[in-house]
Short mmCIF file of C-alpha atoms and ligand atoms in Angstrom, two decimals:
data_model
loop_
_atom_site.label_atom_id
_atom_site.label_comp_id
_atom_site.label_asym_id
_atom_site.label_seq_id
_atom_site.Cartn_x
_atom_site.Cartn_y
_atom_site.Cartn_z
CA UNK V 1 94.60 16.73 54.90
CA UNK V 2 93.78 20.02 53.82
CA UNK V 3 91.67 20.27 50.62
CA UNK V 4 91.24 23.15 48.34
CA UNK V 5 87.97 22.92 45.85
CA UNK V 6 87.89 25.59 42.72
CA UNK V 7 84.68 27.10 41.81
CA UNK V 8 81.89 28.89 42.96
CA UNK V 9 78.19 26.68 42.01
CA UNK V 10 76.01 24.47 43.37
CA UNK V 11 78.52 21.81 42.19
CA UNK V 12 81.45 22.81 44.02
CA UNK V 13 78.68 23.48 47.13
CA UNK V 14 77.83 19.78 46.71
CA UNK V 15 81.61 18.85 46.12
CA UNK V 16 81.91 21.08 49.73
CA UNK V 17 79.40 19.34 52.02
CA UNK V 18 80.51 16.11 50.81
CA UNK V 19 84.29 16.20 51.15
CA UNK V 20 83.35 18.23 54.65
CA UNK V 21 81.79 14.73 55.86
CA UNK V 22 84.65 12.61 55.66
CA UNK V 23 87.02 12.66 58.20
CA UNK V 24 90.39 13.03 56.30
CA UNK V 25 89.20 16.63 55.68
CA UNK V 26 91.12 18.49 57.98
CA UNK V 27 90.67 22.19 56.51
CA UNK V 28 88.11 22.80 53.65
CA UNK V 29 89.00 25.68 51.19
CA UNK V 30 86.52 27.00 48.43
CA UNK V 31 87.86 29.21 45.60
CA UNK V 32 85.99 31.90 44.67
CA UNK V 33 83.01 29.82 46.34
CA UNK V 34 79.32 31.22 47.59
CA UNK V 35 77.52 31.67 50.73
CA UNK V 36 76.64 27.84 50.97
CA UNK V 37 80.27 26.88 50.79
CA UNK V 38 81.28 29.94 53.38
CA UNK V 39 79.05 28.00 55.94
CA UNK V 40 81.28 25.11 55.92
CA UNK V 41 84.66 25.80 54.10
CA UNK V 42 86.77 29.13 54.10
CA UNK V 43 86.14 30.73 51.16
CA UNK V 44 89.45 32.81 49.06
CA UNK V 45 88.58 35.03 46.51
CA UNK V 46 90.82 33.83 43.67
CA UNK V 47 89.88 33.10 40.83
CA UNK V 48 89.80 29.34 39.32
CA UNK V 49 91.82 30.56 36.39
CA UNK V 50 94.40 32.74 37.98
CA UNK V 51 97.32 29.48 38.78
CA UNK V 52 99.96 31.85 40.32
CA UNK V 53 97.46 32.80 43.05
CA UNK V 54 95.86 29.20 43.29
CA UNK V 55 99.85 28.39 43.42
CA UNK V 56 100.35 30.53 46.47
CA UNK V 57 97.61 29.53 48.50
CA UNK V 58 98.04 25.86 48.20
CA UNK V 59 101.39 26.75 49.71
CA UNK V 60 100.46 28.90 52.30
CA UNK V 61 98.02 26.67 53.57
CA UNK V 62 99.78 23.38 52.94
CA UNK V 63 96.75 21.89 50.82
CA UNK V 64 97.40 18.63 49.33
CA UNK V 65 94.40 18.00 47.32
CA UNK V 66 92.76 20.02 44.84
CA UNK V 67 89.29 19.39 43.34
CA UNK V 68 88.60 21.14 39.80
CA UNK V 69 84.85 21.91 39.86
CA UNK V 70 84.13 23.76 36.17
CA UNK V 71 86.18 22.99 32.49
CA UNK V 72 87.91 25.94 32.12
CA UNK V 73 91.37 25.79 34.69
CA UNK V 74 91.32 21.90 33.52
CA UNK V 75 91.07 23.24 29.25
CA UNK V 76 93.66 25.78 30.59
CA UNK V 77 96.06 23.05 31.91
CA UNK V 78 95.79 23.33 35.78
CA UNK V 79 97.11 19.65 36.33
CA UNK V 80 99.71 19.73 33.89
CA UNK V 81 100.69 23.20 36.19
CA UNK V 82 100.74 21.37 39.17
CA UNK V 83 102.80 18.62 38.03
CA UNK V 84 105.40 20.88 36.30
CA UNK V 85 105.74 22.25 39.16
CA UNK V 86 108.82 21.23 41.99
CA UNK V 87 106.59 22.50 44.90
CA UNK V 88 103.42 20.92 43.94
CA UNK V 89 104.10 18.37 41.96
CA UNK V 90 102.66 16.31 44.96
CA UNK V 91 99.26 18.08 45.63
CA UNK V 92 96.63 15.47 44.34
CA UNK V 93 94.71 16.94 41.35
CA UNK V 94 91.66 15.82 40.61
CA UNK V 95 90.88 16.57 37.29
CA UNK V 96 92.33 15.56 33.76
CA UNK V 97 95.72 17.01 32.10
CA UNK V 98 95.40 19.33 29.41
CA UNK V 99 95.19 16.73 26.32
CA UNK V 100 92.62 14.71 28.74
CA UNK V 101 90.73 18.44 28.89
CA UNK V 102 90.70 18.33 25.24
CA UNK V 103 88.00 15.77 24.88
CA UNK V 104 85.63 18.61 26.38
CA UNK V 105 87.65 21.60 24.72
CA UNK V 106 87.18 20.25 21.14
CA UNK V 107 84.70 19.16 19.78
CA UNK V 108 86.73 17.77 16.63
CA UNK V 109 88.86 16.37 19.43
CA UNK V 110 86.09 14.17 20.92
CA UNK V 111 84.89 13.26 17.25
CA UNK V 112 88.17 12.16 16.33
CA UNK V 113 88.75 10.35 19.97
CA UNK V 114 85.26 8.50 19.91
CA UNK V 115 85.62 7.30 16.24
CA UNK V 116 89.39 5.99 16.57
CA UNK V 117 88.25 4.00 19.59
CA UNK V 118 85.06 2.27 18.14
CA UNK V 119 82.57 4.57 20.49
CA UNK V 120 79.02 5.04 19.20
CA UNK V 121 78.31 8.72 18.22
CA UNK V 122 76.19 10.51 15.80
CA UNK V 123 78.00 10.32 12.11
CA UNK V 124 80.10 13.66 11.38
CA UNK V 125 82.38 16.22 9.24
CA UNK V 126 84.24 19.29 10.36
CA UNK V 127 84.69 22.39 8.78
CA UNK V 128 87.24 25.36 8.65
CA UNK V 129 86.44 29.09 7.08
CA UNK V 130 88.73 27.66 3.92
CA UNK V 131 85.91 24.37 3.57
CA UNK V 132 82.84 26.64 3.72
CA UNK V 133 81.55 25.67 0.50
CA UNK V 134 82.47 22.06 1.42
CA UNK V 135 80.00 22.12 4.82
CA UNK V 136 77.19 23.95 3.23
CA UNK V 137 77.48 21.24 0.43
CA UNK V 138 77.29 18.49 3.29
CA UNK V 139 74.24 20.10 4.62
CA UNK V 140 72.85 19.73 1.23
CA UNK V 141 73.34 16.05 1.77
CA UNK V 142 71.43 15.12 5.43
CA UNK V 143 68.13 15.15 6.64
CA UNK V 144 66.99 18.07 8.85
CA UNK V 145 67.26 18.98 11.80
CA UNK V 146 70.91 20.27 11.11
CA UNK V 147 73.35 19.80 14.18
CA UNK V 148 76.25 22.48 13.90
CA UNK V 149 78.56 23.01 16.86
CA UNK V 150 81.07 25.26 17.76
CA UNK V 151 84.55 23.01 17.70
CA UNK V 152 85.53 24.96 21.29
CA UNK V 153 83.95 26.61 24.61
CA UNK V 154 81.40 28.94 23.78
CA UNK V 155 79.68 28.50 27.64
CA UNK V 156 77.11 26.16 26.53
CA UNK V 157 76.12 28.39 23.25
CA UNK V 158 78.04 26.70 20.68
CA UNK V 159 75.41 24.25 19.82
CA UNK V 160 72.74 25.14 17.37
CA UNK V 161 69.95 23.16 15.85
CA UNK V 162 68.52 24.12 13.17
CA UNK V 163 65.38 23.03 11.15
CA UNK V 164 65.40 25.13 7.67
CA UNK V 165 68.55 24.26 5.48
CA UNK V 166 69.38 27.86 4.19
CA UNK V 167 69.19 29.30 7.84
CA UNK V 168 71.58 26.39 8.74
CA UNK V 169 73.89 27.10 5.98
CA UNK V 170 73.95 30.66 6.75
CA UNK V 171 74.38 29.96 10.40
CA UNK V 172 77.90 28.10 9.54
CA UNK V 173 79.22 30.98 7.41
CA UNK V 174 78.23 32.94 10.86
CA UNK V 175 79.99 30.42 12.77
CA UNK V 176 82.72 30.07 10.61
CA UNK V 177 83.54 33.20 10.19
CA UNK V 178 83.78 34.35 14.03
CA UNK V 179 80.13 34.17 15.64
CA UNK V 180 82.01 32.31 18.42
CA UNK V 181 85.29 33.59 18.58
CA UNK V 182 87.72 31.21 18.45
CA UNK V 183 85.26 28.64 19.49
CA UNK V 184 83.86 28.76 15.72
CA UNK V 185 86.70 28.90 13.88
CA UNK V 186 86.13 25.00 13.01
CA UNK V 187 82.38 23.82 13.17
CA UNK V 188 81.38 20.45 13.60
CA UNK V 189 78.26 19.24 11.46
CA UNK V 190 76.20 16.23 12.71
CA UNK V 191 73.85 13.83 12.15
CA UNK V 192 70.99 14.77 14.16
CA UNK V 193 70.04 12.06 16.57
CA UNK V 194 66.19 11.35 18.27
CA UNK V 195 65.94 9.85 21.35
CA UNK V 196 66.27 10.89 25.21
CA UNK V 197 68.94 12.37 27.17
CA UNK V 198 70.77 11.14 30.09
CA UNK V 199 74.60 11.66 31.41
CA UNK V 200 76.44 8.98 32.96
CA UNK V 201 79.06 9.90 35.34
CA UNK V 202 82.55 7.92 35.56
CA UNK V 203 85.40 8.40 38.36
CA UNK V 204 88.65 7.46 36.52
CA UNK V 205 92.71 7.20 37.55
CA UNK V 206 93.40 6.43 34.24
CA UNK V 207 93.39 3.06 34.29
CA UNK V 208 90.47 2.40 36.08
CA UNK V 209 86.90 3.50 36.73
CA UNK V 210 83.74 3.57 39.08
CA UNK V 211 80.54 4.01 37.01
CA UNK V 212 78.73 6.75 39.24
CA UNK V 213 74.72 6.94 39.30
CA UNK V 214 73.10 8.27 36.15
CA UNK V 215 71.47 11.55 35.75
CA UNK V 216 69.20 13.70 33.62
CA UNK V 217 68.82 17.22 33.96
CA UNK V 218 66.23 19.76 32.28
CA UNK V 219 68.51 22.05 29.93
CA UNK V 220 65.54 24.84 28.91
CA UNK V 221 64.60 27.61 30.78
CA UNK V 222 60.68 26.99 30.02
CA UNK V 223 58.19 24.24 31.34
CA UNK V 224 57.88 21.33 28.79
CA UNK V 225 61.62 22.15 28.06
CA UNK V 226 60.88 24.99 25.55
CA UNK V 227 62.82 28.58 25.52
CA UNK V 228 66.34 28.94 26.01
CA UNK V 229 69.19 26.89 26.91
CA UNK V 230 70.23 26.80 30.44
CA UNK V 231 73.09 25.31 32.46
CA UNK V 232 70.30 23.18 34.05
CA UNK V 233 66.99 23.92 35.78
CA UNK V 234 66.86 20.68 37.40
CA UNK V 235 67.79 17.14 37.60
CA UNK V 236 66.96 13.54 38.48
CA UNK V 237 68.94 10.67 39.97
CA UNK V 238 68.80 7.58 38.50
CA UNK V 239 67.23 8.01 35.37
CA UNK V 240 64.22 5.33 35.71
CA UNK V 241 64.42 4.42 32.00
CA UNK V 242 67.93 3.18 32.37
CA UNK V 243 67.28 -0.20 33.32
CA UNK V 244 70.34 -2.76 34.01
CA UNK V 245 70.60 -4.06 30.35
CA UNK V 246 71.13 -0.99 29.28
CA UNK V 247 73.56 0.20 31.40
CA UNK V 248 75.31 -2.79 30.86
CA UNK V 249 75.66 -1.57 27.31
CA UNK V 250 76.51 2.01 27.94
CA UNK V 251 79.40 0.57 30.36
CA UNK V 252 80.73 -2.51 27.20
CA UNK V 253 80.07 0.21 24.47
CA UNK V 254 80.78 3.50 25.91
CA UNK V 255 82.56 3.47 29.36
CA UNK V 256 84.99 1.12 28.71
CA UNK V 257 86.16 2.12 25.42
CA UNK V 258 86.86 5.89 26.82
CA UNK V 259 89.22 4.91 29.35
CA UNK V 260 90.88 1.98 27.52
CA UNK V 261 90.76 4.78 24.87
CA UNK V 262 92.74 7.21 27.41
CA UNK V 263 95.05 4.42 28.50
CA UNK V 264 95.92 3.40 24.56
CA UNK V 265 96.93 7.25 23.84
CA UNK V 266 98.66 7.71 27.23
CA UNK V 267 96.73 10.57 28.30
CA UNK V 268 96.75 11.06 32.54
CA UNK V 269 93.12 11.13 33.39
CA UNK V 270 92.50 11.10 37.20
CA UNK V 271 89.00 12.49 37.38
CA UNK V 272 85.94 13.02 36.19
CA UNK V 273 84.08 11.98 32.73
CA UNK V 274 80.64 13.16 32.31
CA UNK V 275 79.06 11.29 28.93
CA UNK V 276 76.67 13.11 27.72
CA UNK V 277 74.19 10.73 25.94
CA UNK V 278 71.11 9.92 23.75
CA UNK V 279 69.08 6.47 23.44
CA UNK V 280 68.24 6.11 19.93
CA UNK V 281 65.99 2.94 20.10
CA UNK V 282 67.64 0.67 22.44
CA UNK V 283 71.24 1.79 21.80
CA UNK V 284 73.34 4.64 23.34
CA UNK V 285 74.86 7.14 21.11
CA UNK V 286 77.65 9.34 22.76
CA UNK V 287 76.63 13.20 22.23
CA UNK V 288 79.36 14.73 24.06
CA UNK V 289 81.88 14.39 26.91
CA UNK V 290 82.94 16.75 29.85
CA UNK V 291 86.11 16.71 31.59
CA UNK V 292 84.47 17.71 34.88
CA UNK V 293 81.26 16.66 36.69
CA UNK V 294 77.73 18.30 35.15
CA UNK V 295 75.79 21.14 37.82
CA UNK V 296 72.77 20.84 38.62
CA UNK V 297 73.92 17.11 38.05
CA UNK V 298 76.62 17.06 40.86
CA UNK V 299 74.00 18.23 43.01
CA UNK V 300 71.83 14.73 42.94
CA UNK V 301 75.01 12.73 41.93
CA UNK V 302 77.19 12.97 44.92
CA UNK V 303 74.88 12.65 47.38
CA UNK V 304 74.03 9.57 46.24
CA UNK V 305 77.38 8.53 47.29
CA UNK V 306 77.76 7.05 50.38
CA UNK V 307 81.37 6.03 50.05
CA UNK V 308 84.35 8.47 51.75
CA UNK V 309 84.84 10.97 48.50
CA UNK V 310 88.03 11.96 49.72
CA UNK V 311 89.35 8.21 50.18
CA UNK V 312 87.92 8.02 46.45
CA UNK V 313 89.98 10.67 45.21
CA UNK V 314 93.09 9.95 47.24
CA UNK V 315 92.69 6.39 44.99
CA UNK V 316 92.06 8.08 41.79
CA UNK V 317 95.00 10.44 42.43
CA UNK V 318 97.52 7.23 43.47
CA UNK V 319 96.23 5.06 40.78
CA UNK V 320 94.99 2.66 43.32
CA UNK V 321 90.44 3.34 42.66
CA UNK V 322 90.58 -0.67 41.84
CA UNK V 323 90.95 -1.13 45.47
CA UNK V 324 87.88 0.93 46.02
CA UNK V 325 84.32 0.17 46.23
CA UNK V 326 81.69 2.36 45.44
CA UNK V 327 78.15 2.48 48.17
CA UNK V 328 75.36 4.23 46.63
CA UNK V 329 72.17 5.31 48.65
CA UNK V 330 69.09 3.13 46.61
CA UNK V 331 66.84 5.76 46.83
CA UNK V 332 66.18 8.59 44.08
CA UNK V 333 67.68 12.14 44.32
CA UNK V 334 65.96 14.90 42.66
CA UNK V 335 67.05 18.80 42.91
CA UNK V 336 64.80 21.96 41.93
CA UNK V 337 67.03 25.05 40.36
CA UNK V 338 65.67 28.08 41.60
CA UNK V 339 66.96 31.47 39.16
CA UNK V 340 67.09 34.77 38.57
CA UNK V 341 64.18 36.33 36.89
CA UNK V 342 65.65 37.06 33.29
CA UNK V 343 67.73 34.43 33.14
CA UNK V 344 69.57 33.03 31.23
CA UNK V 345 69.71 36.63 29.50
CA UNK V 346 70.28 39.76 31.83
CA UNK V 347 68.58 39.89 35.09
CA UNK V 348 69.77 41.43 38.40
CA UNK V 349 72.01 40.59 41.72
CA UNK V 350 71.81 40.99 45.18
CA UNK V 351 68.35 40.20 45.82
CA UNK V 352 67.73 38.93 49.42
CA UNK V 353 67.36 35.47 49.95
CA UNK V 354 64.70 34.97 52.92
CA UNK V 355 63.35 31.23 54.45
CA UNK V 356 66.57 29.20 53.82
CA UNK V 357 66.08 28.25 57.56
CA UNK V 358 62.60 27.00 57.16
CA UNK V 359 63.99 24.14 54.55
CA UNK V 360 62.86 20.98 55.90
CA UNK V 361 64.05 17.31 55.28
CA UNK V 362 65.82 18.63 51.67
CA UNK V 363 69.39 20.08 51.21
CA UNK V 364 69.95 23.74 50.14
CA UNK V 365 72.79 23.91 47.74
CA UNK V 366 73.57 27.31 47.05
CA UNK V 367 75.08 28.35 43.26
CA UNK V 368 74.86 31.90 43.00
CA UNK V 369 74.56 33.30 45.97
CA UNK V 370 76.85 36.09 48.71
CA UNK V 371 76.93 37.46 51.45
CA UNK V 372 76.17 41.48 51.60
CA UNK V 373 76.17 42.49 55.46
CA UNK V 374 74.25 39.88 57.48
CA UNK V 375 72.01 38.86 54.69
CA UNK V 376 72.33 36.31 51.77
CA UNK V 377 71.76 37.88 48.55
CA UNK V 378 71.63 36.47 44.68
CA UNK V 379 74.78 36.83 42.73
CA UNK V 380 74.15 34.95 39.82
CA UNK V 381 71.97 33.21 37.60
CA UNK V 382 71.35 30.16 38.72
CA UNK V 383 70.73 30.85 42.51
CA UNK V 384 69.97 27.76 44.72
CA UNK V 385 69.24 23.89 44.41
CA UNK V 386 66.65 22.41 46.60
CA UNK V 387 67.81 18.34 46.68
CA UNK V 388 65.65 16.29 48.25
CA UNK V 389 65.20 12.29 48.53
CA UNK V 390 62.76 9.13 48.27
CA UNK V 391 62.15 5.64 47.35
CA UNK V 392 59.90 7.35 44.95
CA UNK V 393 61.76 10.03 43.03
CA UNK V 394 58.06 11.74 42.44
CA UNK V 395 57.74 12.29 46.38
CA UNK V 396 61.34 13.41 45.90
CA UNK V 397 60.21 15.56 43.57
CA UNK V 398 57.35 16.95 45.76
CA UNK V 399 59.57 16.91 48.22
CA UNK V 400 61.47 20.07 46.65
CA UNK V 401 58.58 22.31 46.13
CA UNK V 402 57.29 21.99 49.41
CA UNK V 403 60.43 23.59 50.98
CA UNK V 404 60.51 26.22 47.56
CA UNK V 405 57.37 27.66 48.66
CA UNK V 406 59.31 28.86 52.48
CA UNK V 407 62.11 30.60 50.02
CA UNK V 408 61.68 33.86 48.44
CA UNK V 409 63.98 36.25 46.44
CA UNK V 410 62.77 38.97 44.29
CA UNK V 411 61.90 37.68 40.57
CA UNK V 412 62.59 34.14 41.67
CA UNK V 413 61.59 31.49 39.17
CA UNK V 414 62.03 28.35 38.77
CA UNK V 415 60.18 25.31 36.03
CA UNK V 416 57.24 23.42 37.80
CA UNK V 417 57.75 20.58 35.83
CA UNK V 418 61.11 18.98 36.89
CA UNK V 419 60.57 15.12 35.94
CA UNK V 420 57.50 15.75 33.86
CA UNK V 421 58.67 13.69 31.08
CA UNK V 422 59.66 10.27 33.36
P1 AMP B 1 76.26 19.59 23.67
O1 AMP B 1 76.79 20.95 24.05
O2 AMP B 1 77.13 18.83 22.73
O3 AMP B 1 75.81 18.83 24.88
O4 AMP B 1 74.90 19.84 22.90
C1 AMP B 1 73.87 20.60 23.50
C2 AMP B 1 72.55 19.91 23.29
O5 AMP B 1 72.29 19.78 21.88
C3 AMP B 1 72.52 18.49 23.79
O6 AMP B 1 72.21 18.45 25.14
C4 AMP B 1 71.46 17.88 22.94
O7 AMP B 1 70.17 18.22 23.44
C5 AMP B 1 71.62 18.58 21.63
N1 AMP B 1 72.40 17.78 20.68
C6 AMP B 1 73.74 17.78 20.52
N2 AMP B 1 74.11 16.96 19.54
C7 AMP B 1 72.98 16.41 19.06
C8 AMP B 1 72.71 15.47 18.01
N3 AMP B 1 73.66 14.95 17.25
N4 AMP B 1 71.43 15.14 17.81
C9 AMP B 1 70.44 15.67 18.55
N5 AMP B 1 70.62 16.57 19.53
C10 AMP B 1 71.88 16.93 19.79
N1 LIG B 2 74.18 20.55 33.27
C1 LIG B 2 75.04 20.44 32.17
C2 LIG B 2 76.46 20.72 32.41
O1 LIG B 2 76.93 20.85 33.53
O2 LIG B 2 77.19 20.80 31.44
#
C-alpha cells in the first residue's frame, strides 16, 4: 500500500525507515519531511496542518494509510476529517480523533480523564481569569515547588515550576491573564511530585493495546539537566530502573485504566499514547499524556521493534492489534541529539552538515535538516540523532559519540552527558 507519514523530525525520520522496511510499503510519502526522509520516501511540501492539501494528495496518489507524527493535525481533528469524509473515509489513520486528542490538548481534560478513571496523578485544581483570587489562595495552601501549567499547547512552554510563592502567584495572574494565549486562559495548579522520569509508550485500537519499550529522554539543554527546556537532547531505551514489578504496576494502574478509560467514554483511539511519568517511591504517578509518540523518544523506541509496523498499524486501524504480537530487540537503544548553537532560543539555518557518511555501526536520524544544492544543511533546532545499540546501553552510549566526533556543522552542540544519571 501506499503510506503517507506527516511531519518533518527525527520522529517521523524514524517512523520513515521503519515503515520503509516492511514489505507492504509500496510508496513512502513524507509531509513536509527532511533530508533523512528524502533519502528514502518522497517528500511533499504540505504542511501537516493544511487538510485540504493533505486531502488532495492522498487522492492523487491513492495512499491508504496515514501516520500522524506531531499533536497538532491530531488536536486539530485530522481523523475525525478523514472519516467525515466520503473519499477517505477508508484511508487508515493512525492517530486519535479529536476528543481522543484532547487528553494531550487539555490539560484540565487529562486531569478530569485520569481522576474519573481511578489513574494515579499528582493532586490538582484549575483556574480561570474569574477564580484568580481562588488559585493564588490555593497556592497559599501547598508546599513549594509550585506546579502551574498552561491548560492548552503552548509548544512545550506551558509548564512552569516555581520555587518562591509570590513569584508563583504572580506567574498565574501572567498566565491567566494571556501569557500563553489561549493556552493560559485556564491554568492548572499541582501538587509537585519528586521522583524520576520515564514515558511509557502504548499502541492502542481502542480496545486494545501493546505496551511498547520504555524510554527516558534528557529535557534540558545543559549537562546535569540544568538550563532550558528542550524537546529532548537525548534518550535511552529501556529505562534500567524499570524493573518487571514495576512495570507490572504501571500496566494494572496506569495502562489499563487509560484505554478501558477510552473504551468506557467511547472515544476512537487507534494510535499512539505516550504516558508521561514520575516514580514517587515505588509507585507511578501519571504527569501527563500525549496523543502521539515522544521525539527524540521515537528515535530509540521504534527501532526496538522488530515486528512489521505497518502490519501493526493495519491491526490498530481494523481493530484487530489482539491478533498481533509484539518482537522487541533485547538490547538497549540510546540516541545523541545534536543542535543548533543557540538553541532552544534563536540560532541560525543552513549550516552544512559534513561526515554523515563516515557514521559507523549507529543510525543517523535526521530532524532538522534540507537540502540546499548538493549539500545537507541545518534547518532547525534540533538537527540530527545519532542511535546506536548494545547489550550494554553505556557502550550504546559510547557508541554515539564515537560517530559525533566524524559530524560537523557550524555551532553544533550537543550534552556530553546523555545517561549520566542511570
Ligand atoms: P509536562 O509538559 O506536563 O510534561 O511537564 C513538563 C515537565 O514538568 C515534566 O517533564 C516534568 O519534569 C515537570 N512536571 C510536570 N508536572 C510535574 C509535577 N506535578 N511534579 C513535578 N514535576 C512536574
Ligand atoms: N520528548 C518529549 C516529547 O516529545 O514531548
Amino acid at each position: 500500500m501506499n503510506i503517507l507519514i506527516l511531519g518533518s523530525g527525527g520522529r517521523e525520520h524514524t517512523f520513515a525507515y521503519k515503515i520503509a522496511e516492511s514489505a507492504h510499503c509500496d510508496s513512502l510519502f513524507v509531509a513536509p519531511g527532511n533530508a533523512g526522509t528524502a533519502q528514502i520516501a518522497t517528500n511533499v511540501a504540505i504542511s501537516v496542518t493544511d487538510f485540504e492539501a493533505i486531502k488532495a494528495l492522498v487522492i492523487k496518489e491513492t495512499i491508504e494509510m496515514v501516520v500522524v507524527g506531531p499533536e497538532d493535525p491530531l488536536v486539530q481533528g485530522i481523523y475525525d476529517f478523514f472519516k467525515a469524509d466520503e473519499a477517505l473515509q477508508d484511508v487508515a489513520v493512525i492517530g486519535p480523533s479529536k476528543e481522543g486528542a484532547t487528553l494531550e490538548g487539555s490539560k484540565e481534560r487529562a486531569k478530569e480523564f485520569m481522576m474519573a478513571h481511578g489513574i494515579p496523578t499528582a493532586a490538582y485544581q484549575s483556574f480561570i481569569p474569574e477564580t484568580l483570587a481562588e488559585g493564588q489562595a490555593f497556592l497559599e495552601t501547598l508546599q513549594p515547588p509550585y506546579v502551574l501549567k498552561a491548560d492548552g499547547l503552548a509548544a512545550g512552554k506551558g509548564v512552569l515550576i516555581i520555587q518562591d510563592i509570590e513569584e508563583a502567584k504572580s506567574e498565574l495572574a501572567q498566565m491567566l491573564g494571556g501569557k500563553f494565549g489561549d493556552a493560559s486562559t485556564t491554568v492548572v495548579i499541582e501538587e509537585f511530585l519528586d521522583g524520576i522520569e520515564l514515558s511509557v509508550f502504548v499502541l492502542t485500537d481502542g480496545k486494545e493495546y501493546k505496551v511498547l519499550p520504555t524510554a527516558k529522554d534528557y529535557k534540558r539543554i545543559g549537562e546535569g539537566d540544568t538550563g532550558l527546556n528542550t524537546g529532548g537532547m537525548g534518550a535511552v531505551s529501556p529505562v534500567p530502573f524499570v524493573d518487571e514489578a514495576f512495570m507490572q504496576k504501571i500496566e494494572t494502574q496506569v495502562v489499563k485504566p487509560t484505554i478501558n478509560g477510552l473504551a468506557k467514554e467511547n472515544i476512537e483511539y487507534k494510535g499512539f499514547v505516550f504516558i508521561g511519568l514520575i516514580k514517587v517511591g515505588d509507585e507511578p504517578k501519571v504527569i501527563e499524556y500525549n496523543v502521539r509518540m515522544g521525539d527524540p523518544e521515537t528515535e530509540v523506541v521504534l527501532p526496538r521493534i522488530q515486528s512489521d509496523l505497518v502490519e501493526l498499524f493495519q491491526a490498530v486501524s481494523q481493530g484487530k492489534l489482539a491478533e498481533q504480537t509484539l518482537q522487541i530487540d533485547e538490547r538497549s537503544a540510546t540516541t545523541i541529539m545534536l543542535v543548533s548553537g543557540g538553541y532552544p532560543e534563536a540560532y541560525e539555518k543552513g549550516k552544512v552538515i559534513t561526515g554523515i557518511e563516515r557514521v559507523e555501526d549507529s543510525i543517523v536520524f535526521h530532524a532538522g535538516t534540507t537540502h540546499k544544492d548538493e549539500a545537507i544543511v541545518t534547518n532547525g533546532g534540533r538537527v540530527i540523532a545519532i542511535t546506536s545499540f548494545d547489550t550494554n546501553f553505556r557502550e550504546a552510549i559510547k557508541k554515539s559519540y564515537q560517530n559525533i566526533e566524524k559530524l560537523h556543522f557550524d555551532r553544533m552542540y550537543y550534552r556530553t552527558d546523555i545517561g549520566f544519571d542511570l
